[in-house]
Coordinates of C-alpha atoms in Angstrom, one line a residue:
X28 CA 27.7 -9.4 -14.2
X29 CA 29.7 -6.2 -15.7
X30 CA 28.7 -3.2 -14.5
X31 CA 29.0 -2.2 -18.3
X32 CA 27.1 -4.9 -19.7
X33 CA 23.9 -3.7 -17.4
X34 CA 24.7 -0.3 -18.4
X35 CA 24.7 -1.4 -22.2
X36 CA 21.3 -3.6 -21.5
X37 CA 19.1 -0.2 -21.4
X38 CA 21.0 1.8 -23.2
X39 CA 19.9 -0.2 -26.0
X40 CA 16.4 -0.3 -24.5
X41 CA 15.7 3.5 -24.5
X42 CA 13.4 3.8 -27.1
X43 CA 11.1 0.3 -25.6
X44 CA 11.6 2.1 -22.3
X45 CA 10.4 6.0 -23.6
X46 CA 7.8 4.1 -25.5
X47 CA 6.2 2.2 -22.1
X48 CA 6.6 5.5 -20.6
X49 CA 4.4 7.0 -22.8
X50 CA 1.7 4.4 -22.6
X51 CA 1.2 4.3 -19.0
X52 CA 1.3 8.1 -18.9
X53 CA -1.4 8.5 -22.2
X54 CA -3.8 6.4 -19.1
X55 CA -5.3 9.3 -17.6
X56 CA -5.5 8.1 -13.8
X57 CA -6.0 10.7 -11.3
X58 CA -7.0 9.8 -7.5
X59 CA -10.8 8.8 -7.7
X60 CA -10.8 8.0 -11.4
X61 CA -11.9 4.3 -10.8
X62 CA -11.8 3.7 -14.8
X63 CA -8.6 5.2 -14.9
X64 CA -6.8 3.4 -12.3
X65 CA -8.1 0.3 -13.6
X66 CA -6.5 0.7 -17.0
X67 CA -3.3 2.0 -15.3
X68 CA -3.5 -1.1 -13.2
X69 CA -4.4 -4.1 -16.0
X70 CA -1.7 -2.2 -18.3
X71 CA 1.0 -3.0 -15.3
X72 CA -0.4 -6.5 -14.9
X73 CA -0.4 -7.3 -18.0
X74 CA 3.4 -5.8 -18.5
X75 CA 3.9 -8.3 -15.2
X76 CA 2.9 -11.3 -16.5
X77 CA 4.7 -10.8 -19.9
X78 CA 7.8 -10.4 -18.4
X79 CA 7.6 -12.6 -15.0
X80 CA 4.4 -15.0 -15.7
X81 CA 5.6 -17.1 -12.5
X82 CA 4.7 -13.8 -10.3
X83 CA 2.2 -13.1 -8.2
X84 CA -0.3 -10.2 -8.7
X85 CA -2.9 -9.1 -5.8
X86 CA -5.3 -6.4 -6.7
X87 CA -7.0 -4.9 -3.7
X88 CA -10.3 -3.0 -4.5
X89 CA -11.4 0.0 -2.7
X90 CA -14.7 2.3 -3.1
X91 CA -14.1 5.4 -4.5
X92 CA -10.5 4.9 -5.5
X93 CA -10.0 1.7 -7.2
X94 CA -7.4 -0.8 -6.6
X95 CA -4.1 -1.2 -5.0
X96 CA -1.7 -3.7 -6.8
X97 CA 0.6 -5.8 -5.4
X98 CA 3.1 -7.6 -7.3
X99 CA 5.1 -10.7 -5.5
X100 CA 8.3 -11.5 -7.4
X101 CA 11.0 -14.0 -7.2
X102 CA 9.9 -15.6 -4.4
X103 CA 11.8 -18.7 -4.3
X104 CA 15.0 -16.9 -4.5
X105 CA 15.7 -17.3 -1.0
X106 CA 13.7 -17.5 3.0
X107 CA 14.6 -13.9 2.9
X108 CA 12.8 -11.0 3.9
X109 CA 11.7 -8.9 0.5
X110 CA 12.6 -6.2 -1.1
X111 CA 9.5 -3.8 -0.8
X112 CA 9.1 -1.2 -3.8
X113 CA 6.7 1.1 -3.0
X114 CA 4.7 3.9 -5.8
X115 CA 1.4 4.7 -6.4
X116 CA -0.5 4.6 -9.8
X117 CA -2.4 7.8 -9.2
X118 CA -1.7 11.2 -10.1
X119 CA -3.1 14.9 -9.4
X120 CA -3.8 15.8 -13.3
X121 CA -7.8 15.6 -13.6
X122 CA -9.2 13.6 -16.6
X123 CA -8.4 16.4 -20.2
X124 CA -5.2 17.5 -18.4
X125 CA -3.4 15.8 -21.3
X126 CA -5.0 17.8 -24.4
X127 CA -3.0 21.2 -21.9
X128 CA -0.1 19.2 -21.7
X129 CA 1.1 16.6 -24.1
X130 CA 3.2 13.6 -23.8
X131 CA 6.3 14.9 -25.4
X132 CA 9.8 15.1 -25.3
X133 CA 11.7 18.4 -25.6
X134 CA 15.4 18.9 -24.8
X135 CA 16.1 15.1 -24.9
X136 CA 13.5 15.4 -21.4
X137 CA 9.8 13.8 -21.6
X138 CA 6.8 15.5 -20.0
X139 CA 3.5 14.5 -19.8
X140 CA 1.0 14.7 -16.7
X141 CA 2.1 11.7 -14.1
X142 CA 5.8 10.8 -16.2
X143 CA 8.0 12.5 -13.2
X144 CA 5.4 11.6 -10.2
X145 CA 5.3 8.6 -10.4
X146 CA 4.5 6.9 -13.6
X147 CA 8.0 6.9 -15.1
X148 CA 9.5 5.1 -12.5
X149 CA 6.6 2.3 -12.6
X150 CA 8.2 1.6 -15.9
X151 CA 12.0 1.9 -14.6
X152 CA 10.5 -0.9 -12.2
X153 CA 8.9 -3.3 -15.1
X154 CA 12.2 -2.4 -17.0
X155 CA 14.5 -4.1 -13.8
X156 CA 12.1 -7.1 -14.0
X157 CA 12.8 -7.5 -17.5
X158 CA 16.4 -7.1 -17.7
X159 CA 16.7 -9.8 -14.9
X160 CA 14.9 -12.2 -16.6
X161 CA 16.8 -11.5 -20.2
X162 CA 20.1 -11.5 -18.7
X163 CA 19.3 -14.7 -16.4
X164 CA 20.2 -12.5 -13.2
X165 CA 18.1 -13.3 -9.8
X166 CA 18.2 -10.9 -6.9
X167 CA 19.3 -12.1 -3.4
X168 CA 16.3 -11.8 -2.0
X169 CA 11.6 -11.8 -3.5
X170 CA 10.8 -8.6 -4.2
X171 CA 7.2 -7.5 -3.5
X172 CA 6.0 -3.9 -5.5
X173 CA 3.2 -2.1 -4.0
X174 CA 1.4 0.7 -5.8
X175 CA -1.4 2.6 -4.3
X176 CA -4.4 4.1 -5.9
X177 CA -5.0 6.7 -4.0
X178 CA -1.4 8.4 -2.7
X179 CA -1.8 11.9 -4.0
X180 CA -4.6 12.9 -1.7
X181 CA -3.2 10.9 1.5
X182 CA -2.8 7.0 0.8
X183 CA -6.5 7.0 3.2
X184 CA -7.1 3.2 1.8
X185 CA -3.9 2.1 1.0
X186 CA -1.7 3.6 4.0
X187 CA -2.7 -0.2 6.2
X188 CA -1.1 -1.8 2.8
X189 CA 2.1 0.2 3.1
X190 CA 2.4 -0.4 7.0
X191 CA 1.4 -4.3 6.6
X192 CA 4.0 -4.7 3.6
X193 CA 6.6 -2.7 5.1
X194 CA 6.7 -4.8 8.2
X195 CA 7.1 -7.7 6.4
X196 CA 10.4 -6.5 4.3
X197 CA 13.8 -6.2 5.2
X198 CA 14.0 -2.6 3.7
X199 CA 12.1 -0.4 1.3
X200 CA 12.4 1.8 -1.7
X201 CA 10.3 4.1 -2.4
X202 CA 10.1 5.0 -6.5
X203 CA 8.1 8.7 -5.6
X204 CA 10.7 10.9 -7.4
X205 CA 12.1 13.7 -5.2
X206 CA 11.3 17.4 -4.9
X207 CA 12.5 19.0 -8.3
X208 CA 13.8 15.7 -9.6
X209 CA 16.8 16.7 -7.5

């Protein structure tokens, strides 16, 4: 595939791609917001199954928090190890944090409470599963997502997940943005 070609694919998919963004971040979903997590969580399912109904989707309930997904992805690409993607699906804004600070974009940037940590990149992730699909591209190896309920106040439930699904990869990538997006 051309390098260009890719690069052309979401160009021309900004506006569907700002657009998801701002759905997933609307879903207020902060770390023991069971009702919240479970929207953020069937709104990524539901995104999943769209664009790759032959994968797999695990969600793991936990009291308190709410559930851990797991998404299993072109698994009969090859005996390989996967490609773990790691993120979590909760964030540190408290339920009305969004009426103080609006999904918006100013400056040609979008902010909104959970767009940099972490929800963005969920999207980014759904975005690469859809552009593999559309331009008939399969990766070298399954890749298995996990995204944890319950990472901003210490991944208590969902740090056995991580351990258990790291073990089983070749490598991982971890979608947390970095400090100051730098």
């Amino acid at each position: 595939m051309n390098p260009t070609n890719l690069l052309n694919h979401f160009q021309n998919r900004q506006d569907e791609t700002i657009n998801s963004i701002r759905e997933i971040v609307e879903i207020e979903s902060p770390t023991y917001d069971i009702q919240g997590n479970k929207k953020v969580v069937d709104r990524i399912e539901n995104s999943v199954k769209t664009i790759l109904p032959e994968a797999k989707v695990e969600r793991i309930f936990r009291e308190s928090y709410g559930e851990h997904l797991i998404i299993r992805a072109f698994e009969n690409v090859s005996d390989e190890k996967p490609i773990l993607l790691l993120g979590h699906t909760d964030t540190v804004h408290p339920i009305g944090s969004k009426e103080q600070n609006p999904t918006r974009i100013e400056d040609s940037r979008l902010y909104g409470c959970g767009s940099f940590d972490m929800k963005a990149n969920i999207v980014v992730i759904l975005q690469v599963f859809k552009a593999l699909r559309e331009l008939g591209l399969k990766p070298i190896r399954p890749i298995n997502v996990l995204l944890a309920c319950d990472e901003e106040t210490g991944s208590e439930t969902g740090r056995e997940l991580v351990e258990d699904e790291a073990k089983n990869a070749e490598f991982c990538l971890v979608f947390e943005p970095s400090l100051n997006g730098k």
